[in-house]
mmCIF file of C-alpha atoms and ligand atoms in Angstrom:
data_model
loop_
_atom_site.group_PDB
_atom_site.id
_atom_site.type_symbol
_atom_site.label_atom_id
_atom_site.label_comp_id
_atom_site.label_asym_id
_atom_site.label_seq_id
_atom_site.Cartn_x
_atom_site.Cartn_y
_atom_site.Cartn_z
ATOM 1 C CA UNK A 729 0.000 0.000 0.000
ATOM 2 C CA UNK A 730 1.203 4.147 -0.942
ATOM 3 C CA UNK A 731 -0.036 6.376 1.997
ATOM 4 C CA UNK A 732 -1.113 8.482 -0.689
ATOM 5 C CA UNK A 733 -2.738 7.741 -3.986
ATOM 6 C CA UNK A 734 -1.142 10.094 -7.129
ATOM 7 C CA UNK A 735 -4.334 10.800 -9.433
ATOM 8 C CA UNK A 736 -3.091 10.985 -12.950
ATOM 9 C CA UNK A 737 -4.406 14.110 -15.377
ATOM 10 C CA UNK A 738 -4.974 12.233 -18.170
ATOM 11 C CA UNK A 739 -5.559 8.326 -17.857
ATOM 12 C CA UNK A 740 -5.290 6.673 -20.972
ATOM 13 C CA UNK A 741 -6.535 2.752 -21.266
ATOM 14 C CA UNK A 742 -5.830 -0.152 -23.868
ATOM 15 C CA UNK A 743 -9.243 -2.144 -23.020
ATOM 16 C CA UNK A 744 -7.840 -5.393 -24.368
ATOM 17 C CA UNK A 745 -8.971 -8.788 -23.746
ATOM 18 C CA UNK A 746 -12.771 -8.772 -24.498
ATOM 19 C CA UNK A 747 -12.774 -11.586 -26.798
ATOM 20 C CA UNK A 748 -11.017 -13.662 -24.840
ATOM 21 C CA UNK A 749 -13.177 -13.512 -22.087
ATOM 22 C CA UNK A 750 -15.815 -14.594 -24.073
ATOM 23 C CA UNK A 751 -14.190 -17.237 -25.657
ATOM 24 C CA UNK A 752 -12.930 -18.678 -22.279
ATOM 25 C CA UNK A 753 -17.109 -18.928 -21.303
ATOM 26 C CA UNK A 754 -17.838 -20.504 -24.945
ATOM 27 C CA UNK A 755 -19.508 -17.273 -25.807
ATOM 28 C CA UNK A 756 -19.265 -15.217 -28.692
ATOM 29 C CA UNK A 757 -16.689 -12.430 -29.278
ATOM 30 C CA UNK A 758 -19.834 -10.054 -29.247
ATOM 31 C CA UNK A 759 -20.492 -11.010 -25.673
ATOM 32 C CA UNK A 760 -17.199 -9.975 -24.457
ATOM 33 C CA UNK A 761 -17.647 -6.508 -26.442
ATOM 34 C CA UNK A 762 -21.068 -6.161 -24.659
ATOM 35 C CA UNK A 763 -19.579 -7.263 -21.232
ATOM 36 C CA UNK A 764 -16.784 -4.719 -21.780
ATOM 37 C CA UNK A 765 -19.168 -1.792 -22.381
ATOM 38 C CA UNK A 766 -20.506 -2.714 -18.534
ATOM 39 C CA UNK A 767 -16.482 -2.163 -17.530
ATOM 40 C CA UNK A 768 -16.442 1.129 -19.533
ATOM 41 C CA UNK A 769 -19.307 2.549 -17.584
ATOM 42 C CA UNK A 770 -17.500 1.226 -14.086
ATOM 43 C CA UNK A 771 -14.958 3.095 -14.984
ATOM 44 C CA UNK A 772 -15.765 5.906 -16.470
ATOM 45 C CA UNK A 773 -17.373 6.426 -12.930
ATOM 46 C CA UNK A 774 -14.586 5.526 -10.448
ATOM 47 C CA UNK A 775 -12.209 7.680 -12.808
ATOM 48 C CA UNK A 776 -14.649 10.677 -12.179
ATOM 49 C CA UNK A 777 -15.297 10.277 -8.675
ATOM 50 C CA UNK A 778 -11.344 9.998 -8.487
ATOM 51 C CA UNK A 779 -10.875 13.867 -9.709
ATOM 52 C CA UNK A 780 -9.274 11.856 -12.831
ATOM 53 C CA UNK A 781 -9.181 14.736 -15.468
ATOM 54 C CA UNK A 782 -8.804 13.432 -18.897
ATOM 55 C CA UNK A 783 -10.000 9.618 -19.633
ATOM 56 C CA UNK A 784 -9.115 8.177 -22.799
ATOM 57 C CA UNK A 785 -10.284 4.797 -24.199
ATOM 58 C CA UNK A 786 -9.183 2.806 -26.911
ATOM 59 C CA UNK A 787 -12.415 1.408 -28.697
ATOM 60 C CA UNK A 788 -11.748 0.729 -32.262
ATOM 61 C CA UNK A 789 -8.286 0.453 -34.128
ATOM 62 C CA UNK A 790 -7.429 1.469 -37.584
ATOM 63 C CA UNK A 791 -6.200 -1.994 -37.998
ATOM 64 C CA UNK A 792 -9.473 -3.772 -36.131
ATOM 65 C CA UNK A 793 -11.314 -2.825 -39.450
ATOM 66 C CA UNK A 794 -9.768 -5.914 -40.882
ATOM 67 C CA UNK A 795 -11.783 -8.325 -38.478
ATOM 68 C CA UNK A 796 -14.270 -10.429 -39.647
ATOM 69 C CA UNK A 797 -17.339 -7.970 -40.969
ATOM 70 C CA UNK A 798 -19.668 -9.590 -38.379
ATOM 71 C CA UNK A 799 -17.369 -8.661 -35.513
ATOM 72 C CA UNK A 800 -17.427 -5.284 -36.780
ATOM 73 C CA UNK A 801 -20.795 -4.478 -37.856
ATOM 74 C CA UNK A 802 -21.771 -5.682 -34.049
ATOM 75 C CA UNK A 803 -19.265 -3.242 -32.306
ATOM 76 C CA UNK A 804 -20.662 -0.049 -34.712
ATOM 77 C CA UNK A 805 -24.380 -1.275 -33.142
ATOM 78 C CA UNK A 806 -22.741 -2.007 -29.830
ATOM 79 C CA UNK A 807 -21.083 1.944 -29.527
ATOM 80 C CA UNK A 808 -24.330 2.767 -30.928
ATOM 81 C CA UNK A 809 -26.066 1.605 -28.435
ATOM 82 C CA UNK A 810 -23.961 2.561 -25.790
ATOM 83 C CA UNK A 811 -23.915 6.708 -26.638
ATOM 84 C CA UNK A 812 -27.607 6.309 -26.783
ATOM 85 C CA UNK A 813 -27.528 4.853 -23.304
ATOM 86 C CA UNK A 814 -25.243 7.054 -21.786
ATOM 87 C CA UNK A 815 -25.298 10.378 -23.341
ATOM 88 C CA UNK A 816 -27.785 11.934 -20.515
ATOM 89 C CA UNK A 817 -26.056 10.090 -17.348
ATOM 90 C CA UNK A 818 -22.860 11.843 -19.033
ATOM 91 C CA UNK A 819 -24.620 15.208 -19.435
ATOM 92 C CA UNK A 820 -25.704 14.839 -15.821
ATOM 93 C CA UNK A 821 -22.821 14.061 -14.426
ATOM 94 C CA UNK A 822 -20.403 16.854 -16.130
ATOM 95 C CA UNK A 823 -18.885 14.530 -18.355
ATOM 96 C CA UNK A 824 -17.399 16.495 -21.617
ATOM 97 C CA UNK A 825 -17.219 13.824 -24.314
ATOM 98 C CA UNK A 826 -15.028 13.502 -27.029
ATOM 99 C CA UNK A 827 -13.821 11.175 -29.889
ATOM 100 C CA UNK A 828 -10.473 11.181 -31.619
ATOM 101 C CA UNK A 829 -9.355 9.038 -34.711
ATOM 102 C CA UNK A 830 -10.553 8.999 -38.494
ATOM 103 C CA UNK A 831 -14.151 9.613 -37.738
ATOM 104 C CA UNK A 832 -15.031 9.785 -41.623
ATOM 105 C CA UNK A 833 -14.763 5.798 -41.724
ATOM 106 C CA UNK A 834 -17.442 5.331 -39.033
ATOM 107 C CA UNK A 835 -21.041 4.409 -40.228
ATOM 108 C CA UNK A 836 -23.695 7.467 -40.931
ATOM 109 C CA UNK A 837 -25.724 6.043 -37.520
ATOM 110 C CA UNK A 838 -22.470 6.225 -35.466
ATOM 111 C CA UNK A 839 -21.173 9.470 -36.763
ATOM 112 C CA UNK A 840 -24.584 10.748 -35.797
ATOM 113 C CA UNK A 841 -24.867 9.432 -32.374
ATOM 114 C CA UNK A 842 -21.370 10.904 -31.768
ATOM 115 C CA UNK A 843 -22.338 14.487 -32.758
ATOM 116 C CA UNK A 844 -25.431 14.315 -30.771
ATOM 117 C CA UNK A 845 -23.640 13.408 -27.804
ATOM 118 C CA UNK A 846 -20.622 15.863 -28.321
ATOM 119 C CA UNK A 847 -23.364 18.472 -28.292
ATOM 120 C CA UNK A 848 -25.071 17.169 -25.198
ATOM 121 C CA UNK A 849 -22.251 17.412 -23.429
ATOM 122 C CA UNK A 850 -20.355 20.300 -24.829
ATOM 123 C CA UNK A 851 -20.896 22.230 -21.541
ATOM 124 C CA UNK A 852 -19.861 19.598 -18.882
ATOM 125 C CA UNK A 853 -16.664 20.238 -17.111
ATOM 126 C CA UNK A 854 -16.122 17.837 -14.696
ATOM 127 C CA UNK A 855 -13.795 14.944 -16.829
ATOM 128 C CA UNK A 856 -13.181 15.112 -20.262
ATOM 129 C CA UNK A 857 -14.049 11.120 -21.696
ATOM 130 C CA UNK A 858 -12.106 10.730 -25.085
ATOM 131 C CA UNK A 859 -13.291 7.403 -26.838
ATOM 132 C CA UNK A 860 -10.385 6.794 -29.778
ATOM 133 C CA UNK A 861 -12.563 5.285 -32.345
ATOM 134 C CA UNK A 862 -10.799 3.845 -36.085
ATOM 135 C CA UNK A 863 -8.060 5.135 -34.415
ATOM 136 C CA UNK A 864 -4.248 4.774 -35.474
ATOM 137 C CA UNK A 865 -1.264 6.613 -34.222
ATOM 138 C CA UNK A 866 0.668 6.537 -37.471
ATOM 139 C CA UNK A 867 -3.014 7.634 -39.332
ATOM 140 C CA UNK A 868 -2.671 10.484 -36.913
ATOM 141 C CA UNK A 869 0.592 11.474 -37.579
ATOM 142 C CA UNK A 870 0.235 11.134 -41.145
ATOM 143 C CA UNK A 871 -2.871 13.372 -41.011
ATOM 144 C CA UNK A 872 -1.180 15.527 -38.879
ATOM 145 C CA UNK A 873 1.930 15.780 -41.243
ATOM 146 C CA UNK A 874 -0.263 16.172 -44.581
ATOM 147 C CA UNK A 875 -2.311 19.303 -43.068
ATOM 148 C CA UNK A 876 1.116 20.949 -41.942
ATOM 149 C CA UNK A 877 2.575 20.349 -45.336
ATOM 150 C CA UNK A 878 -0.982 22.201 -47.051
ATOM 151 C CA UNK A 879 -0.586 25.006 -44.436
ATOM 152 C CA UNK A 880 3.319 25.300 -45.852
ATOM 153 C CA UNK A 881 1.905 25.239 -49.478
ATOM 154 C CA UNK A 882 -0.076 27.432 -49.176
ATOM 155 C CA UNK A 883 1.603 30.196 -47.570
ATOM 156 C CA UNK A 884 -0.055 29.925 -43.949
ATOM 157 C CA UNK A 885 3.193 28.278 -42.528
ATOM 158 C CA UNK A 886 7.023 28.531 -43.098
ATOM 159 C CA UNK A 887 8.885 25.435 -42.811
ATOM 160 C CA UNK A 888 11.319 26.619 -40.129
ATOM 161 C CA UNK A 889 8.222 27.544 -38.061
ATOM 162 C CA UNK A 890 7.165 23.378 -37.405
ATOM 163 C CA UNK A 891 8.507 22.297 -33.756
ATOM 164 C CA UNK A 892 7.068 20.128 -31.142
ATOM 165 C CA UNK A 893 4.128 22.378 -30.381
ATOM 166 C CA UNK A 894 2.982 22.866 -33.629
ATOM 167 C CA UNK A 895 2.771 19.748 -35.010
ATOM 168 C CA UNK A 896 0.761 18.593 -31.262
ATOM 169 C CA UNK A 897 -1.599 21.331 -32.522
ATOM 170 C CA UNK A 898 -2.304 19.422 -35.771
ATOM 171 C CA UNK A 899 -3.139 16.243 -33.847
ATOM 172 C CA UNK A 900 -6.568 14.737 -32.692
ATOM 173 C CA UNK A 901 -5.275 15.116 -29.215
ATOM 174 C CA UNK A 902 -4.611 18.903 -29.755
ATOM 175 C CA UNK A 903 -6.959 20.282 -26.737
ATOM 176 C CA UNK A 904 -5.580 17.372 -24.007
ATOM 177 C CA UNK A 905 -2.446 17.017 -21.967
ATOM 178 C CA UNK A 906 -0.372 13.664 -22.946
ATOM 179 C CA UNK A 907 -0.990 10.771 -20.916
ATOM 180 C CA UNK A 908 0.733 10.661 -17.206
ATOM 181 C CA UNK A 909 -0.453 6.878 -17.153
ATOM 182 C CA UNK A 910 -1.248 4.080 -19.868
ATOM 183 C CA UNK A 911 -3.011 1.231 -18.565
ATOM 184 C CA UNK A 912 -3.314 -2.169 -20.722
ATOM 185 C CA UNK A 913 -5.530 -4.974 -19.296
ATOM 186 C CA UNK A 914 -6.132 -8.193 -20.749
ATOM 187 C CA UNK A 915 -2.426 -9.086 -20.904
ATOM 188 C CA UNK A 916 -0.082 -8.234 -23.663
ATOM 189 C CA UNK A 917 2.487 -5.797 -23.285
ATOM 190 C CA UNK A 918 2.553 -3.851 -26.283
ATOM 191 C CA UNK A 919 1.005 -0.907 -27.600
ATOM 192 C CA UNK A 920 -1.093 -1.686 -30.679
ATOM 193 C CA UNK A 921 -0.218 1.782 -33.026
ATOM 194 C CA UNK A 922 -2.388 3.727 -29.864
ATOM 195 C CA UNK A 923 -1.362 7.599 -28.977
ATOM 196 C CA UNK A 924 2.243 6.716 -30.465
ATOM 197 C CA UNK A 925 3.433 10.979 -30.223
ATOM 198 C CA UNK A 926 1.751 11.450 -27.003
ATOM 199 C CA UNK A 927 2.749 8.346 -24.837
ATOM 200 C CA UNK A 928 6.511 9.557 -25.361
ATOM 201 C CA UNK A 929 6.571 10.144 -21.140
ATOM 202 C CA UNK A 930 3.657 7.973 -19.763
ATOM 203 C CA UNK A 931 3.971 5.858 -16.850
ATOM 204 C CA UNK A 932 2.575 2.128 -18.505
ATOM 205 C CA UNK A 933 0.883 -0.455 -16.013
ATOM 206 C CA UNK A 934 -0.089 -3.943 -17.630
ATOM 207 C CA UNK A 935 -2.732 -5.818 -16.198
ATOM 208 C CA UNK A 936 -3.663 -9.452 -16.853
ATOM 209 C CA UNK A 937 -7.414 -9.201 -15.800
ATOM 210 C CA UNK A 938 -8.824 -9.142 -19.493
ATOM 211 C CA UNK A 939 -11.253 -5.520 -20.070
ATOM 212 C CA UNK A 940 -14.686 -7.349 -18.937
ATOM 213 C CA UNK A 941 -13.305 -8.442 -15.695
ATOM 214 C CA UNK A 942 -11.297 -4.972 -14.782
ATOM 215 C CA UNK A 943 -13.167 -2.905 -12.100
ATOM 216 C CA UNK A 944 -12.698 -0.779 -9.093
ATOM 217 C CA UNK A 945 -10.594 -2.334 -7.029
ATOM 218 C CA UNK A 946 -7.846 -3.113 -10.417
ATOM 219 C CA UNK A 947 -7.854 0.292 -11.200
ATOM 220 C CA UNK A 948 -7.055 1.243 -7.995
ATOM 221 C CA UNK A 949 -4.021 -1.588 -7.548
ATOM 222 C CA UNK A 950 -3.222 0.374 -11.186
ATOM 223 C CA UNK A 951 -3.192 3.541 -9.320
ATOM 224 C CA UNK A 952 -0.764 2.767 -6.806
ATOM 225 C CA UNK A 953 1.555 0.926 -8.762
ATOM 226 C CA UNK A 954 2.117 4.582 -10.867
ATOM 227 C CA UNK A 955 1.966 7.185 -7.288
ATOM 228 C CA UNK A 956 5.029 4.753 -6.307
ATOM 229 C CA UNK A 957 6.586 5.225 -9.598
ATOM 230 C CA UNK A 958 9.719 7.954 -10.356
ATOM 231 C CA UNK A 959 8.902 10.820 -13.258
ATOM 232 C CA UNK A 960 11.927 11.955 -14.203
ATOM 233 C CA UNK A 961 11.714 13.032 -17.766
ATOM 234 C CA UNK A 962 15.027 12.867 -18.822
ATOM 235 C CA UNK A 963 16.544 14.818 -16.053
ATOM 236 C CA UNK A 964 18.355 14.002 -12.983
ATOM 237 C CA UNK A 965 15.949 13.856 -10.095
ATOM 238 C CA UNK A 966 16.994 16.428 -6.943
ATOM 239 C CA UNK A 967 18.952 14.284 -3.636
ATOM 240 C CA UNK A 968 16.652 15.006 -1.024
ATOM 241 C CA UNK A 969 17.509 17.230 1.148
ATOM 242 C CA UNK A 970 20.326 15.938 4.112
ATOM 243 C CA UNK A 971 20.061 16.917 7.437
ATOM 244 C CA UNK A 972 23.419 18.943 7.717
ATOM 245 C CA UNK A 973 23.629 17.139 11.192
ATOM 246 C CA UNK A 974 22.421 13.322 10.006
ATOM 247 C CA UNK A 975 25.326 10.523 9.861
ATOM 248 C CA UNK A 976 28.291 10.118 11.963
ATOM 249 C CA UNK A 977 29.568 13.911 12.336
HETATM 250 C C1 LIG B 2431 -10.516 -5.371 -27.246
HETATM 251 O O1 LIG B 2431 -10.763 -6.712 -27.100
HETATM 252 C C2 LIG B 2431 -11.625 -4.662 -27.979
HETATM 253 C C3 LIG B 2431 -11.315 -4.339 -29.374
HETATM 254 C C4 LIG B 2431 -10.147 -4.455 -29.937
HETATM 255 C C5 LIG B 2431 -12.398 -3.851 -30.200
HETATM 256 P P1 LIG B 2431 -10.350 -7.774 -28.209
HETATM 257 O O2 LIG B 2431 -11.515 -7.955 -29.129
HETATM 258 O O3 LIG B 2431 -9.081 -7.426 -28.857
HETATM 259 O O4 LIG B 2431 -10.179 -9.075 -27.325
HETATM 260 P P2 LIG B 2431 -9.030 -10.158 -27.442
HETATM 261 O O5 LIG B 2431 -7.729 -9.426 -27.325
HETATM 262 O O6 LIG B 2431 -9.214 -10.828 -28.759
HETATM 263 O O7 LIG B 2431 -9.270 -11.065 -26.284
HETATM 264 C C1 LIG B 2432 -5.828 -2.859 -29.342
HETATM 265 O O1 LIG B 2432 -6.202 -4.161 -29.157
HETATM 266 C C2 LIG B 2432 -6.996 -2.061 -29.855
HETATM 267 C C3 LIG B 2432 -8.077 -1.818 -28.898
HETATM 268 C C4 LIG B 2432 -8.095 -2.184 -27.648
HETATM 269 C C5 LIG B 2432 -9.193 -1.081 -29.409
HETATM 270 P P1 LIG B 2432 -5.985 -5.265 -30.293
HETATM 271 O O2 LIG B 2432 -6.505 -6.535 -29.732
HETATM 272 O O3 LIG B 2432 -6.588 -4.804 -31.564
HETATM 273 O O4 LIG B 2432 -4.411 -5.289 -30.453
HETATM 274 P P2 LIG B 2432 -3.435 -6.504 -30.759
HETATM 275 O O5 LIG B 2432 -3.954 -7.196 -31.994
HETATM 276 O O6 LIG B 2432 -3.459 -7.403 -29.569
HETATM 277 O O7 LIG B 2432 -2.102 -5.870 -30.923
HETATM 278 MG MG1 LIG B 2433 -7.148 -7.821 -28.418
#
C-alpha cells in the first residue's frame, strides 16, 4: 500500500482482452464486447469520482477494421447503443465527451450518435471522456503531417516555423495534456499503433485481468503501482535534502 494515492491528469486505457473472455465462457466475441461496455461505464465512474481529469479509451483500431465484418458491424451497433444509453447520465454528471481518430470511416448512424452526444455534453466540465474510435497513431501522424505540409503550401506556414508544439496542434489530441499513465488490461504488453506521439513520457501499467473483468478495485491496484513510480523526464531527479547534522559527524 502508498499512503497516498497520485491521481493521474490524463488516464489513458488499452481495453484489451474482451474476446477472450468470451471465448474462455464458450460465448461469442460479441459477448465480451457487450460485457466490456458494462467495464467502460465502471470506470468511467470511479475515474470521475477519483478527480481523474482526462480519460481516454481505446475502442476501435485502424487496424481492427480488418476483423471479420460480423465482428465489426456488431461493435458499430454495440457503440451505438452505448452513446444512446449514456449520453444523458454523461450530461448529468459533467462529463465532456469527445472522440479522436478517423471519424469519416465510421457508419452514418455512429457518426450521428457521436455528434449528438458531443453536443449534449459540450458544456460539462467535470472529466473530459475521449473514446479513440478507427483510431491509429501513425493515421494520426500522417494526417497531422499532410495538413502541416498544405498550411506550408499554401503560404499559412514557413517550414522553419514546425517544432514540437505545432505539429501537437495538428493532432486529434490537440486540446488534451499527454498521458501521465497508460493502462493495458487483458495481458499483452505492447502498444497496438495507440497515442504513439503522445505516450513519449507515460507511466505504462499492464494488467492481466482481461477488459470485462477490470473494475474498481484493479484500477485502484493500477493507481498505486504509478503514485510509487519515479517521473523523471530525462533529467536528474533532486537528492533530497540531508540533514546537515544526520550521519556520523
Ligand atoms: C478489445 O478486445 C476490444 C477491441 C479491440 C475492439 P479484443 O476484441 O481485442 O479481445 P481479445 O484481445 O481478442 O481477447
Ligand atoms: C488494441 O487491441 C486495440 C483496442 C483495444 C481497441 P488489439 O486486440 O486490436 O491489439 P493486438 O492485436 O493485440 O495488438
Ligand atoms: Mg485484443
Amino acid at each position: 500500500m502508498v499512503s497516498f494515492m497520485e491521481i493521474p491528469r490524463h488516464l489513458a486505457i488499452i481495453m484489451d482482452g474482451n474476446g477472450r473472455w468470451a471465448e474462455k465462457r464458450m460465448l461469442p466475441r460479441i459477448a465480451g464486447h457487450r460485457e466490456g461496455a458494462k467495464s467502460v461505464r465502471r470506470v468511467v465512474e470511479e475515474c470521475r469520482r477519483l478527480g481523474i481529469g482526462f480519460l481516454t479509451l481505446f475502442a476501435f483500431s485502424t487496424e481492427n477494421w480488418g476483423r471479420p465484418q460480423g465482428e465489426v458491424d456488431g461493435l458499430m451497433r454495440l457503440l451505438v447503443q452505448f452513446l444512446r444509453e449514456e449520453a444523458p447520465q454523461m450530461a448529468a454528471k459533467g462529463i465532456h465527451f469527445h472522440v479522436i481518430g478517423a471519424k469519416e470511416r465510421l457508419p452514418e448512424g455512429a457518426r450521428q450518435e457521436i455528434a449528438a452526444t458531443v453536443a449534449k455534453t459540450a458544456n460539462c466540465h467535470e472529466m473530459v471522456l475521449t473514446l479513440a474510435l478507427s483510431y491509429g497513431g501513425r493515421d494520426e501522424i500522417t494526417r497531422a503531417a499532410r495538413c502541416l505540409a498544405m498550411d506550408v503550401k499554401e503560404g499559412r506556414l514557413g517550414v522553419q516555423d514546425i517544432d514540437e508544439d505545432t505539429f501537437s496542434s495538428c493532432l486529434d489530441t490537440a486540446d488534451l495534456p499527454d498521458p501521465d499513465l497508460l493502462i493495458r488490461t487483458g495481458g499483452e504488453k505492447r502498444i497496438s499503433n495507440f497515442l504513439l506521439w503522445q505516450l513519449a513520457y507515460s507511466e505504462m501499467v499492464f494488467s492481466d485481468v482481461t477488459w470485462p473483468d477490470f473494475g474498481k478495485q484493479e484500477l485502484l491496484s493500477a493507481l498505486e503501482e504509478f503514485s510509487r513510480r519515479k517521473r523523471r523526464f530525462g533529467l536528474v531527479r533532486p537528492e533530497p535534502e540531508k540533514s546537515l547534522f544526520a550521519g556520523g559527524r
